[in-house]
C-alpha positions as semicolon CSV with decimal commas, in nm:
position;residue;x (nm);y (nm);z (nm)
1;X;1,827;2,907;3,385
2;X;1,625;3,152;3,179
3;X;1,256;3,137;3,256
4;X;0,953;3,351;3,191
5;X;0,599;3,299;3,317
6;X;0,444;3,191;3,640
7;X;0,322;2,831;3,592
8;X;0,408;2,496;3,435
9;X;0,210;2,197;3,323
10;X;0,162;1,916;3,571
11;X;-0,014;1,583;3,517
12;X;-0,111;1,322;3,773
13;X;-0,107;0,968;3,637
14;X;-0,196;0,695;3,887
15;X;-0,132;0,951;4,161
16;X;0,223;1,025;4,040
17;X;0,287;1,390;3,957
18;X;0,482;1,470;3,642
19;X;0,600;1,823;3,562
20;X;0,655;1,930;3,205
21;X;0,960;2,148;3,255
22;X;1,001;2,247;2,890
23;X;0,892;2,139;2,547
24;X;0,630;2,404;2,481
25;X;0,630;2,619;2,173
26;X;0,969;2,788;2,130
27;X;1,033;3,131;1,983
28;X;1,341;3,277;1,810
29;X;1,565;3,511;2,001
30;X;1,569;3,776;1,726
31;X;1,207;3,880;1,770
32;X;1,152;4,253;1,800
33;X;1,062;4,398;2,142
34;X;0,715;4,482;2,013
35;X;0,645;4,118;1,926
36;X;0,791;3,994;2,252
37;X;0,560;4,229;2,437
38;X;0,262;4,087;2,250
39;X;0,357;3,734;2,366
40;X;0,250;3,819;2,719
41;X;-0,105;3,730;2,618
42;X;0,006;3,385;2,496
43;X;-0,071;3,128;2,767
44;X;0,176;2,871;2,630
45;X;0,453;3,128;2,625
46;X;0,375;3,225;2,983
47;X;0,428;2,863;3,091
48;X;0,748;2,828;2,889
49;X;1,064;2,733;3,080
50;X;1,401;2,694;2,906
51;X;1,588;2,440;3,115
52;X;1,880;2,437;2,867
53;X;1,931;2,716;2,618
54;X;1,882;2,631;2,247
55;X;1,782;2,273;2,324
56;X;1,616;2,210;1,986
57;X;1,681;2,104;1,627
58;X;1,573;2,241;1,291
59;X;1,378;1,929;1,192
60;X;1,402;1,639;1,439
61;X;1,626;1,488;1,703
62;X;1,714;1,121;1,652
63;X;1,944;1,023;1,944
64;X;2,017;1,176;2,285
65;X;2,271;1,055;2,548
66;X;2,447;1,188;2,854
67;X;2,819;1,139;2,909
68;X;2,933;0,898;3,185
69;X;3,061;1,187;3,398
70;X;2,719;1,356;3,386
71;X;2,857;1,692;3,266
72;X;2,740;1,693;2,903
73;X;2,440;1,598;2,692
74;X;2,500;1,493;2,331
75;X;2,211;1,510;2,081
76;X;2,213;1,407;1,714
77;X;1,949;1,513;1,466
78;X;1,859;1,635;1,122
79;X;1,822;1,827;0,887
80;X;2,106;1,888;0,805
81;X;2,275;1,594;0,981
82;X;2,446;1,737;1,285
83;X;2,539;1,672;1,647
84;X;2,512;1,920;1,935
85;X;2,694;1,905;2,269
86;X;2,542;2,090;2,568
87;X;2,738;2,174;2,882
88;X;2,515;2,125;3,186
89;X;2,714;2,353;3,413
90;X;2,646;2,647;3,185
91;X;2,297;2,523;3,075
92;X;2,383;2,616;2,717
93;X;2,517;2,486;2,388
94;X;2,894;2,418;2,387
95;X;2,941;2,338;2,015
96;X;2,780;2,170;1,716
97;X;2,925;1,972;1,424
98;X;2,783;1,879;1,085
99;X;2,823;1,541;0,919
100;X;2,785;1,422;0,561
101;X;2,519;1,153;0,623
102;X;2,239;1,106;0,874
103;X;2,341;0,959;1,209
104;X;2,184;0,622;1,291
105;X;2,353;0,568;1,630
106;X;2,653;0,700;1,822
107;X;2,856;0,593;2,125
108;X;3,059;0,789;2,379
109;X;3,401;0,622;2,393
110;X;3,536;0,818;2,692
111;X;3,406;0,985;3,004
112;X;3,321;1,307;2,823
113;X;3,266;1,432;2,467
114;X;3,633;1,408;2,364
115;X;3,596;1,069;2,190
116;X;3,283;0,986;1,989
117;X;3,194;0,721;1,729
118;X;2,908;0,783;1,481
119;X;2,737;0,515;1,272
120;X;2,599;0,690;0,961
121;X;2,342;0,599;0,698
122;X;2,602;0,576;0,418
123;X;2,768;0,266;0,579
124;X;3,043;0,483;0,729
125;X;3,176;0,491;1,085
126;X;3,307;0,837;1,177
127;X;3,548;0,878;1,471
128;X;3,559;1,225;1,631
129;X;3,801;1,372;1,880
130;X;3,786;1,693;2,083
131;X;3,922;1,892;1,789
132;X;3,678;1,747;1,533
133;X;3,666;1,460;1,284
134;X;3,956;1,219;1,326
135;X;3,897;0,928;1,086
136;X;3,622;0,770;0,878
137;X;3,585;0,414;0,749
138;X;3,314;0,200;0,588
139;X;3,157;-0,133;0,678
140;X;3,036;-0,389;0,420
141;X;2,662;-0,366;0,499
142;X;2,417;-0,100;0,614
143;X;2,467;-0,050;0,988
144;X;2,186;-0,066;1,244
145;X;2,350;-0,042;1,588
146;X;2,690;0,011;1,746
147;X;2,845;-0,069;2,087
148;X;3,189;-0,018;2,242
149;X;3,377;-0,278;2,448
150;X;3,602;-0,089;2,688
151;X;3,798;-0,402;2,786
152;X;3,924;-0,487;2,437
153;X;3,887;-0,146;2,261
154;X;3,661;-0,314;2,003
155;X;3,389;-0,116;1,829
156;X;3,121;-0,371;1,732
157;X;2,872;-0,288;1,455
158;X;2,545;-0,469;1,384
159;X;2,424;-0,451;1,024
160;X;2,178;-0,603;0,781
161;X;2,377;-0,926;0,774
162;X;2,437;-1,219;1,009
163;X;2,788;-1,090;1,093
164;X;2,894;-0,854;1,372
165;X;3,182;-0,637;1,245
166;X;3,464;-0,575;1,494
167;X;3,683;-0,267;1,459
168;X;3,978;-0,256;1,698
169;X;4,054;0,107;1,777
170;X;4,388;0,027;1,941
171;X;4,540;-0,140;1,634
172;X;4,327;0,049;1,380
173;X;4,205;-0,252;1,180
174;X;3,916;-0,495;1,138
175;X;3,913;-0,815;1,342
176;X;3,734;-1,139;1,253
177;X;3,357;-1,094;1,260
178;X;3,124;-1,270;1,500
179;X;2,886;-1,497;1,313
180;X;2,523;-1,523;1,427
181;X;2,246;-1,756;1,312
182;X;2,001;-1,472;1,245
183;X;1,956;-1,339;0,889
184;X;2,020;-0,984;1,014
185;X;2,093;-0,818;1,348
186;X;1,880;-0,526;1,469
187;X;2,034;-0,437;1,805
188;X;2,335;-0,524;2,024
189;X;2,413;-0,456;2,389
190;X;2,707;-0,522;2,621
191;X;2,694;-0,578;2,995
192;X;2,921;-0,340;3,190
193;X;2,961;-0,599;3,470
194;X;3,058;-0,930;3,309
195;X;3,113;-0,817;2,947
196;X;2,857;-1,050;2,786
197;X;2,749;-0,934;2,440
198;X;2,384;-0,987;2,339
199;X;2,236;-0,934;1,993
200;X;1,876;-0,946;1,870
201;X;1,791;-1,060;1,519
202;X;1,514;-1,021;1,265
203;X;1,396;-1,376;1,329
204;X;1,302;-1,295;1,690
205;X;1,605;-1,472;1,841
206;X;1,840;-1,352;2,114
207;X;2,201;-1,470;2,094
208;X;2,481;-1,404;2,345
209;X;2,859;-1,404;2,285
210;X;3,157;-1,427;2,515
211;X;3,410;-1,180;2,376
212;X;3,695;-1,368;2,540
213;X;3,629;-1,679;2,333
214;X;3,458;-1,500;2,039
215;X;3,192;-1,772;2,025
216;X;2,820;-1,797;2,092
217;X;2,734;-1,916;2,443
218;X;2,354;-1,930;2,412
219;X;2,053;-1,863;2,194
220;X;1,688;-1,802;2,295
221;X;1,384;-1,778;2,067
222;X;1,207;-1,476;2,216
223;X;0,923;-1,479;1,963
224;X;0,785;-1,811;2,090
225;X;0,745;-1,667;2,441
226;X;0,529;-1,379;2,315
227;X;0,276;-1,598;2,133
228;X;0,356;-1,450;1,790
229;X;0,638;-1,609;1,593
230;X;0,644;-1,327;1,339
231;X;0,831;-1,079;1,560
232;X;1,171;-0,917;1,579
233;X;1,396;-0,815;1,866
234;X;1,429;-0,435;1,867
235;X;1,582;-0,346;2,207
236;X;1,810;-0,510;2,469
237;X;1,941;-0,383;2,802
238;X;2,134;-0,552;3,087
239;X;2,073;-0,467;3,450
240;X;2,372;-0,257;3,557
241;X;2,412;-0,354;3,924
242;X;2,428;-0,734;3,926
243;X;2,367;-0,799;3,551
244;X;2,185;-1,126;3,616
245;X;1,875;-0,984;3,452
246;X;1,821;-0,872;3,096
247;X;1,525;-0,695;2,934
248;X;1,431;-0,761;2,570
249;X;1,190;-0,554;2,360
250;X;1,002;-0,687;2,056
251;X;0,849;-0,532;1,746
252;X;0,494;-0,586;1,878
253;X;0,540;-0,365;2,186
254;X;0,617;-0,632;2,447
255;X;0,901;-0,629;2,702
256;X;1,033;-0,958;2,840
257;X;1,263;-0,981;3,141
258;X;1,497;-1,282;3,153
259;X;1,721;-1,420;3,420
260;X;2,045;-1,530;3,258
261;X;2,018;-1,858;3,446
262;X;1,682;-1,940;3,283
263;X;1,563;-1,968;2,923
264;X;1,209;-1,848;2,999
265;X;1,105;-1,492;3,092
266;X;0,976;-1,433;3,442
267;X;0,795;-1,110;3,347
268;X;0,618;-0,992;3,030
269;X;0,491;-0,635;2,994
270;X;0,274;-0,517;2,704
271;X;0,273;-0,154;2,597
272;X;-0,073;-0,204;2,442
273;X;0,007;0,003;2,131
274;X;0,162;-0,261;1,904
275;X;0,459;-0,036;1,821
276;X;0,821;-0,161;1,837
277;X;1,011;-0,103;2,160
278;X;1,279;0,160;2,092
279;X;1,470;0,189;2,418
280;X;1,496;0,021;2,761
281;X;1,649;0,171;3,076
282;X;1,719;0,024;3,421
283;X;1,693;0,326;3,649
284;X;1,814;0,321;4,010
285;X;1,790;0,611;4,256
286;X;1,830;0,669;4,629
287;X;1,452;0,709;4,664
288;X;1,376;0,349;4,565
289;X;1,500;0,025;4,714
290;X;1,492;-0,155;4,377
291;X;1,543;-0,032;4,020
292;X;1,262;0,086;3,796
293;X;1,210;-0,018;3,437
294;X;1,171;0,262;3,178
295;X;1,061;0,137;2,834
296;X;0,967;0,347;2,533
297;X;0,803;0,299;2,196
298;X;0,725;0,572;1,945
299;X;0,409;0,679;2,132
300;X;0,454;0,633;2,507
301;X;0,719;0,598;2,777
302;X;0,618;0,364;3,059
303;X;0,776;0,347;3,404
304;X;0,700;0,026;3,593
305;X;0,827;-0,220;3,850
306;X;1,015;-0,516;3,693
307;X;0,940;-0,744;3,990
308;X;0,561;-0,707;3,999
309;X;0,489;-0,555;3,657
310;X;0,278;-0,278;3,813
311;X;0,288;0,052;3,627
312;X;0,409;0,361;3,806
313;X;0,334;0,625;3,543
314;X;0,356;0,692;3,170
315;X;0,440;0,986;2,945
316;X;0,280;1,054;2,607
317;X;0,432;1,361;2,438
318;X;0,201;1,548;2,206
319;X;0,472;1,720;2,001
320;X;0,562;1,413;1,792
321;X;0,665;1,049;1,790
322;X;0,946;0,935;2,019
323;X;1,291;0,849;1,880
324;X;1,502;0,814;2,195
325;X;1,494;0,870;2,573
326;X;1,768;0,996;2,806
327;X;1,732;0,966;3,184
328;X;1,979;1,165;3,393
329;X;2,162;0,924;3,624
330;X;2,032;0,905;3,984
331;X;1,761;1,168;3,923
332;X;1,400;1,205;3,817
333;X;1,471;1,421;3,510
334;X;1,405;1,276;3,166
335;X;1,473;1,420;2,818
336;X;1,320;1,291;2,494
337;X;1,431;1,309;2,132
338;X;1,114;1,353;1,924
339;X;1,026;1,368;1,559
340;X;0,991;1,745;1,592
341;X;1,202;2,051;1,666
342;X;1,139;2,026;2,042
343;X;1,337;1,826;2,299
344;X;1,098;1,821;2,597
345;X;1,207;1,768;2,958
346;X;0,998;1,597;3,226
347;X;1,061;1,596;3,600
348;X;0,905;1,320;3,814
349;X;0,979;1,369;4,186
350;X;0,862;1,015;4,269
351;X;1,125;0,873;4,033
352;X;1,419;1,064;4,182
353;X;1,548;1,403;4,294
354;X;1,648;1,686;4,065
355;X;2,006;1,676;3,925
356;X;2,272;1,877;4,100
357;X;2,310;2,119;3,807
358;X;1,942;2,220;3,847
359;X;1,879;2,144;4,213
360;X;1,645;2,443;4,243
361;X;1,397;2,259;4,015
362;X;1,226;2,094;4,312
363;X;1,143;2,427;4,479
364;X;1,040;2,575;4,145
365;X;0,790;2,297;4,076
366;X;0,618;2,350;4,410
367;X;0,588;2,726;4,355
368;X;0,471;2,712;3,993
369;X;0,232;2,420;4,028
370;X;-0,123;2,489;3,910
371;X;-0,273;2,162;4,016
372;X;-0,336;1,834;3,837
373;X;-0,481;1,891;3,491
374;X;-0,522;1,537;3,369
375;X;-0,599;1,207;3,535
376;X;-0,513;0,892;3,339
377;X;-0,562;0,531;3,449
378;X;-0,282;0,295;3,351
379;X;-0,336;-0,077;3,272
380;X;-0,695;0,000;3,174
381;X;-0,856;-0,003;2,833
382;X;-1,118;0,252;2,731
383;X;-1,415;0,093;2,551
384;X;-1,747;0,225;2,427
385;X;-2,087;0,064;2,458
386;X;-2,059;-0,069;2,102
387;X;-1,732;-0,240;2,194
388;X;-1,899;-0,403;2,495
389;X;-2,179;-0,535;2,272
390;X;-1,924;-0,680;2,032
391;X;-1,739;-0,848;2,321
392;X;-2,063;-0,968;2,487
393;X;-1,980;-0,778;2,808
394;X;-2,293;-0,563;2,838
395;X;-2,392;-0,758;3,153
396;X;-2,094;-0,601;3,333
397;X;-2,240;-0,250;3,310
398;X;-2,304;-0,128;3,662
399;X;-2,053;-0,363;3,826
400;X;-1,710;-0,288;3,972
401;X;-1,541;-0,432;3,663
402;X;-1,644;-0,130;3,453
403;X;-1,582;0,230;3,550
404;X;-1,795;0,484;3,364
405;X;-1,594;0,763;3,205
406;X;-1,717;1,021;2,951
407;X;-1,896;0,835;2,668
408;X;-1,763;0,489;2,758
409;X;-1,607;0,276;3,026
410;X;-1,266;0,177;3,162
411;X;-1,204;-0,198;3,178
412;X;-0,907;-0,394;3,306
413;X;-0,676;-0,468;3,015
414;X;-0,631;-0,834;3,112
415;X;-1,008;-0,885;3,117
416;X;-1,033;-0,708;2,783
417;X;-0,776;-0,942;2,624
418;X;-0,958;-1,252;2,751
419;X;-1,293;-1,130;2,625
420;X;-1,146;-1,036;2,289
421;X;-0,986;-1,379;2,244
422;X;-1,319;-1,549;2,321
423;X;-1,525;-1,321;2,096
424;X;-1,287;-1,353;1,801
425;X;-1,084;-1,675;1,832
426;X;-0,942;-1,641;1,479
427;X;-0,810;-1,288;1,528
428;X;-0,450;-1,409;1,543
429;X;-0,482;-1,603;1,219
430;X;-0,630;-1,298;1,045
431;X;-0,351;-1,083;1,187
432;X;-0,089;-1,332;1,068
433;X;-0,234;-1,338;0,715
434;X;-0,241;-0,958;0,715
435;X;0,127;-0,940;0,814
436;X;0,221;-1,190;0,544
437;X;0,030;-0,989;0,284
438;X;0,198;-0,667;0,399
439;X;0,541;-0,825;0,362
440;X;0,453;-0,952;0,015
441;X;0,331;-0,607;-0,089
442;X;0,644;-0,447;0,055
443;X;0,860;-0,687;-0,146
444;X;0,669;-0,605;-0,463
445;X;0,704;-0,233;-0,403
446;X;1,082;-0,273;-0,370
447;X;1,114;-0,428;-0,716
448;X;1,256;-0,221;-0,997
449;X;1,009;-0,203;-1,284
450;X;1,081;-0,053;-1,625
451;X;0,778;0,107;-1,784
452;X;0,795;0,103;-2,163
453;X;0,558;0,291;-2,387
454;X;0,386;0,070;-2,641
455;X;0,332;0,188;-3,001
456;X;-0,012;0,288;-3,129
457;X;-0,024;0,012;-3,391
458;X;0,002;-0,359;-3,303
459;X;0,027;-0,302;-2,929
460;X;-0,038;-0,668;-2,848
461;X;0,247;-0,781;-3,073
462;X;0,485;-0,530;-2,914
463;X;0,378;-0,640;-2,564
464;X;0,447;-1,006;-2,651
465;X;0,792;-0,918;-2,784
466;X;0,880;-0,725;-2,468
467;X;0,746;-1,004;-2,245
468;X;0,959;-1,256;-2,431
469;X;1,260;-1,031;-2,382
470;X;1,194;-1,010;-2,007
471;X;1,173;-1,389;-1,983
472;X;1,503;-1,424;-2,165
473;X;1,668;-1,170;-1,932
474;X;1,536;-1,360;-1,629
475;X;1,677;-1,688;-1,760
476;X;2,007;-1,520;-1,840
477;X;2,036;-1,383;-1,488
478;X;1,999;-1,736;-1,350
479;X;2,266;-1,868;-1,583
480;X;2,519;-1,588;-1,616
481;X;2,788;-1,803;-1,772
482;X;2,560;-1,912;-2,056
483;X;2,448;-1,558;-2,129
484;X;2,808;-1,441;-2,158
485;X;2,897;-1,703;-2,417
486;X;2,584;-1,667;-2,629
487;X;2,509;-1,325;-2,769
488;X;2,149;-1,212;-2,780
489;X;2,005;-1,130;-3,119
490;X;1,670;-0,988;-3,220
491;X;1,535;-0,888;-2,879
492;X;1,196;-0,720;-2,848
493;X;1,327;-0,371;-2,777
494;X;1,564;-0,390;-3,076
495;X;1,279;-0,489;-3,307
496;X;1,076;-0,189;-3,199
497;X;1,368;0,046;-3,272
498;X;1,473;-0,123;-3,600
499;X;1,397;0,094;-3,905
500;X;1,313;-0,211;-4,114
501;X;1,013;-0,290;-3,893
502;X;0,916;0,069;-3,807
503;X;0,617;0,068;-4,044
504;X;0,472;-0,237;-3,866
505;X;0,424;-0,033;-3,548
506;X;0,351;0,309;-3,705
507;X;0,146;0,249;-4,023
508;X;-0,217;0,142;-3,975
509;X;-0,206;-0,054;-4,302
510;X;0,017;-0,310;-4,127
511;X;-0,216;-0,353;-3,829
512;X;-0,312;-0,712;-3,755
513;X;-0,687;-0,773;-3,793
514;X;-0,780;-1,019;-3,523
515;X;-1,126;-1,072;-3,669
516;X;-1,010;-1,189;-4,011
517;X;-1,065;-1,561;-4,092
518;X;-0,695;-1,613;-4,155
519;X;-0,604;-1,484;-3,808
520;X;-0,885;-1,684;-3,648
521;X;-0,771;-2,005;-3,814
522;X;-0,412;-1,951;-3,696
523;X;-0,506;-1,828;-3,346
524;X;-0,829;-2,002;-3,247
525;X;-0,779;-1,939;-2,873
526;X;-0,738;-1,563;-2,911
527;X;-1,044;-1,498;-3,131
528;X;-1,305;-1,516;-2,860
529;X;-1,448;-1,171;-2,920
530;X;-1,684;-1,156;-3,219
531;X;-1,674;-0,856;-3,450
532;X;-1,951;-0,602;-3,419
533;X;-2,241;-0,653;-3,662
534;X;-2,288;-0,277;-3,693
535;X;-1,931;-0,232;-3,815
536;X;-1,968;-0,525;-4,057
537;X;-2,303;-0,442;-4,221
538;X;-2,304;-0,060;-4,197
539;X;-2,083;0,224;-4,314
540;X;-2,046;0,553;-4,127
541;X;-2,213;0,852;-4,295
542;X;-2,017;1,175;-4,341
543;X;-2,112;1,476;-4,135
544;X;-2,242;1,666;-4,441
545;X;-2,471;1,385;-4,546
546;X;-2,577;1,319;-4,188
547;X;-2,710;1,673;-4,154
548;X;-2,934;1,645;-4,461
549;X;-3,303;1,585;-4,401
550;X;-3,478;1,300;-4,571
551;X;-3,843;1,346;-4,669
552;X;-4,053;1,035;-4,695
553;X;-4,405;1,008;-4,829
554;X;-4,661;0,891;-4,577
555;X;-4,844;0,680;-4,834
556;X;-4,544;0,471;-4,929
557;X;-4,517;0,260;-4,611
558;X;-4,284;0,006;-4,767
559;X;-4,026;0,275;-4,854
560;X;-4,034;0,409;-4,499
561;X;-3,972;0,061;-4,361
562;X;-3,678;0,020;-4,597
563;X;-3,536;0,356;-4,491
564;X;-3,554;0,257;-4,126
565;X;-3,318;-0,027;-4,202
566;X;-3,094;0,181;-4,427
567;X;-3,017;0,449;-4,165
568;X;-2,930;0,365;-3,809
569;X;-2,851;0,595;-3,523
570;X;-2,603;0,473;-3,262
571;X;-2,478;0,611;-2,934
572;X;-2,201;0,868;-2,963
573;X;-1,856;0,726;-2,910
574;X;-1,622;0,857;-2,642
575;X;-1,416;1,145;-2,769
576;X;-1,047;1,173;-2,727
577;X;-0,898;1,397;-2,462
578;X;-0,822;1,664;-2,721
579;X;-1,191;1,712;-2,816
580;X;-1,331;1,661;-2,467
581;X;-1,480;2,007;-2,460
582;X;-1,642;1,985;-2,800
583;X;-2,013;1,912;-2,843
584;X;-2,097;1,546;-2,894
585;X;-2,296;1,469;-3,211
586;X;-2,458;1,128;-3,274
587;X;-2,293;0,930;-3,554
588;X;-2,503;0,796;-3,843
589;X;-2,451;0,467;-4,020
590;X;-2,581;0,353;-4,362
591;X;-2,637;-0,008;-4,456
592;X;-2,412;-0,134;-4,734
593;X;-2,680;-0,314;-4,939
594;X;-2,999;-0,519;-4,908
595;X;-2,801;-0,836;-4,849
596;X;-2,626;-0,686;-4,546
597;X;-2,957;-0,547;-4,422
598;X;-3,115;-0,895;-4,434
599;X;-2,812;-1,043;-4,251
600;X;-2,835;-0,773;-3,983
601;X;-3,205;-0,852;-3,932
602;X;-3,118;-1,217;-3,883
603;X;-2,817;-1,126;-3,661
604;X;-2,584;-1,320;-3,890
605;X;-2,226;-1,242;-3,989
606;X;-2,113;-1,272;-4,353
607;X;-1,742;-1,297;-4,268
608;X;-1,720;-1,670;-4,348
609;X;-1,900;-1,622;-4,680
610;X;-1,673;-1,338;-4,783
611;X;-1,369;-1,551;-4,706
612;X;-1,469;-1,805;-4,977
613;X;-1,332;-1,774;-5,333
614;X;-1,548;-1,599;-5,594
615;X;-1,629;-1,923;-5,778
616;X;-1,758;-2,092;-5,464
617;X;-1,965;-1,787;-5,368
618;X;-2,134;-1,781;-5,714
619;X;-2,209;-2,153;-5,696
620;X;-2,355;-2,112;-5,348
621;X;-2,575;-1,821;-5,464
622;X;-2,712;-2,024;-5,761
623;X;-2,779;-2,323;-5,542
624;X;-2,963;-2,109;-5,294
625;X;-3,175;-1,955;-5,569
626;X;-3,281;-2,299;-5,701
627;X;-3,369;-2,434;-5,362
628;X;-3,740;-2,450;-5,277
629;X;-3,902;-2,426;-4,943
630;X;-3,995;-2,761;-4,797
631;X;-4,261;-2,833;-4,543
632;X;-4,515;-3,099;-4,441
633;X;-4,714;-3,055;-4,766
634;X;-4,419;-3,140;-4,989
635;X;-4,229;-2,914;-5,227
636;X;-4,407;-2,596;-5,329
637;X;-4,330;-2,253;-5,460
638;X;-4,525;-1,931;-5,408
639;X;-4,468;-1,618;-5,612
640;X;-4,629;-1,284;-5,542
641;X;-4,608;-0,914;-5,624
642;X;-4,541;-0,691;-5,327
643;X;-4,694;-0,372;-5,478
644;X;-5,069;-0,319;-5,463
645;X;-5,268;-0,317;-5,785
646;X;-5,322;0,034;-5,921
647;X;-5,681;0,134;-5,986
648;X;-5,805;0,120;-6,348
649;X;-5,558;-0,146;-6,458
650;X;-5,693;-0,466;-6,606
651;X;-5,567;-0,805;-6,526
652;X;-5,379;-0,812;-6,855
653;X;-5,135;-0,571;-6,703
654;X;-4,977;-0,858;-6,508
655;X;-4,821;-1,170;-6,656
656;X;-5,017;-1,486;-6,646
657;X;-4,938;-1,695;-6,338
658;X;-4,986;-2,060;-6,280
659;X;-5,289;-2,145;-6,079
660;X;-5,298;-2,340;-5,758
661;X;-5,483;-2,639;-5,905
662;X;-5,163;-2,843;-5,900
663;X;-5,113;-2,784;-5,528
664;X;-5,405;-3,019;-5,450
665;X;-5,513;-2,792;-5,164
666;X;-5,870;-2,742;-5,046
667;X;-6,027;-2,406;-5,127
668;X;-6,038;-2,159;-4,841
669;X;-6,390;-2,034;-4,926
670;X;-6,678;-2,258;-5,049
671;X;-6,858;-1,957;-5,199
672;X;-6,618;-1,948;-5,493
673;X;-6,718;-2,285;-5,643
674;X;-6,801;-2,250;-6,014
675;X;-6,900;-2,452;-6,313
676;X;-6,710;-2,470;-6,636
677;X;-6,363;-2,521;-6,752
678;X;-6,296;-2,172;-6,890
679;X;-6,173;-1,850;-6,738
680;X;-6,384;-1,630;-6,514
681;X;-6,516;-1,288;-6,588
682;X;-6,552;-0,981;-6,376
683;X;-6,339;-0,762;-6,160
684;X;-6,135;-1,056;-6,032
685;X;-5,926;-1,322;-6,189
686;X;-6,011;-1,681;-6,267
687;X;-5,885;-1,974;-6,459
688;X;-6,015;-2,328;-6,493
689;X;-5,938;-2,637;-6,681
690;X;-6,186;-2,919;-6,711
691;X;-6,307;-2,961;-6,355
692;X;-6,114;-2,660;-6,236
693;X;-6,211;-2,392;-5,993
694;X;-6,250;-2,017;-6,045
695;X;-6,201;-1,717;-5,823
696;X;-6,300;-1,354;-5,871
697;X;-6,567;-1,097;-5,831
698;X;-6,782;-1,229;-6,123
699;X;-6,919;-1,569;-6,221
700;X;-6,723;-1,826;-6,407
701;X;-6,846;-2,063;-6,675
702;X;-6,696;-2,372;-6,824
703;X;-6,767;-2,695;-7,006
704;X;-6,742;-2,907;-6,698
705;X;-6,876;-2,897;-6,349
706;X;-6,652;-2,717;-6,109
707;X;-6,558;-2,860;-5,776
């Protein structure tokens, strides 16, 4: 064993000491002596202990196992996909081999490394001998787990299908598959005592087979015993001494222990992280009277008593997530395959003695021990004061049920679960809806979508054509025989590529105007958006004319009011991405004519009037001109001159207008009563007839008496 430094990490969890033998930061062997000398100041390097030389991978280690004879350790990893075999007598690497695809799982077929079977990610099963690769074959579906039956020489593969594929290595051919009732099988396990084969499915069911009869002998719904029906079985392990007990791991981080003579679990252990259980070990040593249970998810490895459920200790590696765990038989040494380059080793004296190939490890741990660095309480949940307020447990502060620690408290996990269920009784329903939504989103993400670029002109028409084509393809996929007989003609994609219709999607003159009356009459449901009044009644002014200044006389107020309607300033439109950096100048609009200006004042559109024929428009204009304003006083007409009277002009400058005698209205001012039937004189105007009335600045005279 090569070691440098004078100390190692030790952690006490629930009073159980755990020594981190290796797994610290590793360094390459080709470093120069000058750099190696500088590493003496590195505290991590000083604690570094290499239990096995070159026990690492370039990217990550996926699976790790020890051979039945206890002489070799086999590790698979990536990248590139490879397998390494370490000889424990020499504490070094024996050889390594590279494979074509990533290794999902492998099995040791003999007592040592001479016969190996690898299940790869490309649906292949590779058989290796001592000299190298021996044979390779493929299974129909993507494999998930593999197990070897020593009694019948059958290699059984679980895949993403309800069938278990059997490969007989003695005859070199496939046997009839074992049919399960699950939609897919995640994991399989075989008992070394009675040969019962157990498989766990995606539907949360556990099904057992008797390989002598090749039929199912029992089925248990594990998900119903956990309280959540939306779970999967991810790990299975038989007890290796009597094999009357079986441990099952679920996707929610729970471990259930069954007696084969009962359909209900007698022990349920929660990892409290919600991560799927990856591996389960039944570990027996000379130090303990009964076996210990070692269960692992991707965050923590827990060691506990299967009879009482009490936790002994737990390991949480900081280098990366856990992929697999290997416990050396009849010892307290444990190796982990992590999602990192390291393969750490942990020695727990309370779990068992050191292996015979590193028996000096016990003396070394006592000499290099620094003392406990960390104290962790198992089966307790850390909560803050805000969490206690949310759970309505603030009255427990100061009691024995809460133990103050740092900025919060430790509370018993069972009490925490009860309080949480009472504070939020609908948490499970919300969790169930969330899982359903996640599965729906995952299914949508797996769909193959074809993104097609729409043309610049008539995009809506092109989108409708493509949507119609997609509907036809979907119907044709349902009825394949009909689609083969009938040939498709005129699909949407073909119309877009056809040269005869190219101008429809490229030339702006062929663009469909959705605001035209013809389009509105044919598509009444689509014409909900009204055209802009500014675009209808105004025309954009060129840049040259927009920069010119207009001078208006202050005296002519009517012309200035007219100009304010003729020229309108609007907000600048958004520029295209090409001219994003250019300065933005307000656009100017000019009214088309006085008729459009009056319609814009009244907020009226002239689209319907323009759609009429010329003859009807002329008739409507004449009718409107002849119409008179009607009110409560009957029909009347008022004419006036908008311009003010210039000074020095006599009343003869204006045409004679009809008086208001015929209106039969009362005079507004009594001071203008006059006598006579003739016209008035003076600076004003007046006209009378008979008993008429006069108005003006002078006095009027007539033959009669005015009223």
